[in-house]
Amino acid sequence: MQETFFFQAMVYLAAAVIMVPIAKKIGLGSVLGYLLAGIIIGPAGLKFIGQEGTDIMHFAEFGVVIMLFVIGLELEPSRLWRLRKSILGTGGLQVGLTAVLVAGLALAFGIDWKQALALGMICSLSSTAIVLQSLNEKGLMKTPAGQSSFAVLLFQDIAVIPMLALFPLLASGEIAPATEGGHHSANVLDSLPTWLQPIITLGSVAAVVITGRYATPYLFRIIARTGMREMFTATALLLVVGIAVLMTTVGLSPALGTFLAGVVLANSEYRHELESDIDPFKGLLLGLFFIAVGASIDFDLVLANPALILGLVFGIMLAKLVVLFFLGRSFSLTRDQNAIFSFGLCQVGEFAFVLFSFSSQEGILSKEITDTMTAVVAISMALTPLVMLVNEKLMLPRLTLTADVVEDRESDLVDEQDSPVIIAGYGHFGSTIGRFLQANNIRTTVLDSNSDNIDRLRRMGYHVHYGDASRHDLLEIAGAAKAKVIVIAIGDEEKRLEMIETIKKHFPELHILVRSTNRYDAYDLMNAGILHIYRETLDTSLRVGIDAMTLLGHRAHEATRAAKMFFMHDERTLKRLSAIRNDDEYYSAVRENQQELSRLIQADRTATTLRVDEGWDEESLIADNGS
Amino acid sequence: MARVLIQFAHPALSKSKVHSSLINYCRNINDVTFNDLYEKYPDMFIDVAAEQKLLLQHDIILFQHPFYWYSSPAIIKQWLDLVLEHNWAYGTRGNALVGKKMGCVISCGGGPDTYQETGRNRYSVNQFLLPFDQTAHLCKMEYLPPFVVHGTHRITKEELMRYAEQYRAILEALVHDQFSALDYQKVTYLNELAPSLLTTK
């Protein structure tokens, strides 16, 4: 086997490129795809990578650091301040209760109390990388469940620091400290006097905040002026790496440091630029990290003692689930949100690897325990995307239906039975339609799958139902059998097609009005047999066109009519081209795009439909009278 | 046999009893096409080509509308401005409508007595309709006397019913070519041709 860097890179990239799209296609999500890729190329599979998987994992943990920087960028200080209660409350209780519960279980199995406590603390942590990546991918970050998950994960990241400080006290002396390995060298502070250590630590945090706030915008301005994109990327990376180094030196979590820097920069004008530059690194490093996790699962160990390992995985996840579910309830998450929250966070996280190697160094846990537990943690992480998937497909449908529609909200469904209009999706698009119809005394029933949105709308007195509008039973309850019109205003293209299929099958009488993202999406909708298709940006773009013409000195009325003609012409061409496109299925998407663009322009030039209103044109009349 | 095209215009039909009743009576007559302009062009964006095609398919064109400000609602004017193109409807090469008939079907709030020199409106309905008369002439069409529903503000159900039956009878007679050019010359309103028609039937 070649051990060159390029060969390694090729193996990792190829595994990711093959597995991730497959996993996504069959609905497993990218995280599971990476994990599977890792298992396949790892020691248990094709043996492309061996023990160096763990080293790569430590390198790839930097992906988590970058991820927290990006999350920080998206989180303005004011929002963080609003989250303080759930960070300290939910997060604190989660870590505390889980640690106590797991430690108690370990004690019950006859493990020494010091080791039990260490295990408890380690198991209380969840995987920031897997959970946030999965929630982001499913678009759940903005939901109450997503926010609570984030709060808990943030607290855990902070909690790692006192844990690292606490661990040396748990060393029992019975276990000889491991000499080899050890990725955490003692930090420079240890040689300094005790009174100076907290000052330097606090000083570093202050340095990050002050630098982020006052120095970096200035720095980025200079860099931006060079007009070299890669310099900007390099500076952004330098910032993140620099903070990570500084934080590690003073013994703080690098993830926490970069998160802080991200929050500080969230209000700066370079935020989007930074985000888009850093994002690919984040994605690749996280992917690498997940592959490493998959590869590090020691299947020999698992096969040697399957009952113990699987029992531990199951027991720990269950214990975490119970604590999380209880917390979700006490912090008044709705049932479905609580399910997302507790099933999402019930694994043990990547910090466990760090803490395991640290504790075997310090002689807290024996090698057998750390080896076994490393496998347990890796398996629990690998199971997370699966657990989330099961929750999403099997649990949520039942929960949402019983919790939100049948039990609690039956009363307002009864009088809504005869709303003539159902609106699916109540974001900016759908809500405008809803407000317009309501202003004209037309009753509407609204379905939305964003419970955050729903609570807000309900408080404002709207009749809104939580639920996936592509489900036949939910449509039935919403009165689809009696309604005349259904407006599909959700933003997800695939979901829309799913919905259309359901409606056509079960409620063929219903008029379907569908929002479409662009002309390609409109083609799909036409092929699905939809008559009323509304491209969401078409009307607005034309209004801009009208204003542009008006500002150039054209008469407003003429510009408006020109836009209307263009609109009608465009709708007609769309219909024509949708048919042509089917024959050209083999053309690559790029060529298709270009061809169509030129076709459109050609069609515009020759179209007789775009002529001016000749009835208002006097030229021919004057010519005629003159003769 | 003649095909009749009713170019209907009412911007607030849901509030009009008169036109709703008239429509009920004329909608299902063979060879009468009912073209609801405000419904078809809610933003007044008239499809000129489609309207011209429709004109070519019919022999008699009637504009049915309330008598707003002694004329038609805005969309009829828009329609005339755009559809009757030079060198199509009029002009030396504009012969598309030659020989067709054109007329108005209108409803007025005031009674017949108000539409005379001594009345509140000072001029007769036919005088107010002169632009339509001349439009027909310029397009080489024959202009018909108008069908008028008077006194709509205080109209009773029975009166309205009678008007609607008259309207229907006249439309059927138009389809079956039952009137001669002389008949049109004898009357002020088309309504007057209806009683004889109703009694003979």
mmCIF file of C-alpha atoms in Angstrom, chain A residues 557 560-562 564-565 568 572 611 613-617 620-622 624-625 627, chain B residues 43-49 52 78 81-87 90-93:
data_model
loop_
_atom_site.group_PDB
_atom_site.id
_atom_site.type_symbol
_atom_site.label_atom_id
_atom_site.label_comp_id
_atom_site.label_asym_id
_atom_site.label_seq_id
_atom_site.Cartn_x
_atom_site.Cartn_y
_atom_site.Cartn_z
ATOM 1 C CA HIS A 557 -47.608 53.632 -18.610
ATOM 2 C CA THR A 560 -45.746 49.066 -17.576
ATOM 3 C CA ARG A 561 -47.438 47.771 -20.696
ATOM 4 C CA ALA A 562 -44.118 46.692 -22.163
ATOM 5 C CA LYS A 564 -46.903 43.117 -19.184
ATOM 6 C CA MET A 565 -46.273 42.108 -22.784
ATOM 7 C CA MET A 568 -47.176 37.210 -21.255
ATOM 8 C CA ARG A 572 -45.901 31.507 -23.500
ATOM 9 C CA ARG A 611 -44.655 44.976 -30.711
ATOM 10 C CA ASP A 613 -49.625 48.979 -29.101
ATOM 11 C CA GLU A 614 -50.337 49.926 -32.701
ATOM 12 C CA GLY A 615 -53.763 51.268 -31.967
ATOM 13 C CA TRP A 616 -52.044 54.183 -30.259
ATOM 14 C CA ASP A 617 -49.585 54.658 -33.059
ATOM 15 C CA SER A 620 -49.670 54.869 -40.438
ATOM 16 C CA LEU A 621 -52.783 57.011 -40.044
ATOM 17 C CA ILE A 622 -50.926 60.167 -40.986
ATOM 18 C CA ASP A 624 -52.706 57.109 -45.041
ATOM 19 C CA ASN A 625 -54.418 60.502 -44.866
ATOM 20 C CA SER A 627 -52.032 59.873 -49.755
ATOM 21 C CA ASP B 43 -55.787 44.734 -15.687
ATOM 22 C CA MET B 44 -57.135 46.276 -18.946
ATOM 23 C CA PHE B 45 -54.362 44.583 -20.861
ATOM 24 C CA ILE B 46 -56.294 43.698 -23.969
ATOM 25 C CA ASP B 47 -55.088 40.922 -26.244
ATOM 26 C CA VAL B 48 -55.497 42.732 -29.554
ATOM 27 C CA ALA B 49 -54.933 39.721 -31.788
ATOM 28 C CA GLN B 52 -59.622 40.932 -33.725
ATOM 29 C CA GLN B 78 -59.472 51.028 -24.265
ATOM 30 C CA ASP B 81 -58.413 52.430 -29.012
ATOM 31 C CA LEU B 82 -56.386 49.250 -29.321
ATOM 32 C CA VAL B 83 -58.402 46.725 -31.280
ATOM 33 C CA LEU B 84 -59.720 48.909 -34.090
ATOM 34 C CA GLU B 85 -56.330 49.389 -35.663
ATOM 35 C CA HIS B 86 -55.673 51.601 -38.603
ATOM 36 C CA ASN B 87 -55.496 49.686 -41.861
ATOM 37 C CA TYR B 90 -60.397 51.576 -40.888
ATOM 38 C CA GLY B 91 -58.214 53.460 -43.347
ATOM 39 C CA THR B 92 -57.717 52.760 -47.024
ATOM 40 C CA ARG B 93 -56.612 49.192 -46.413
#
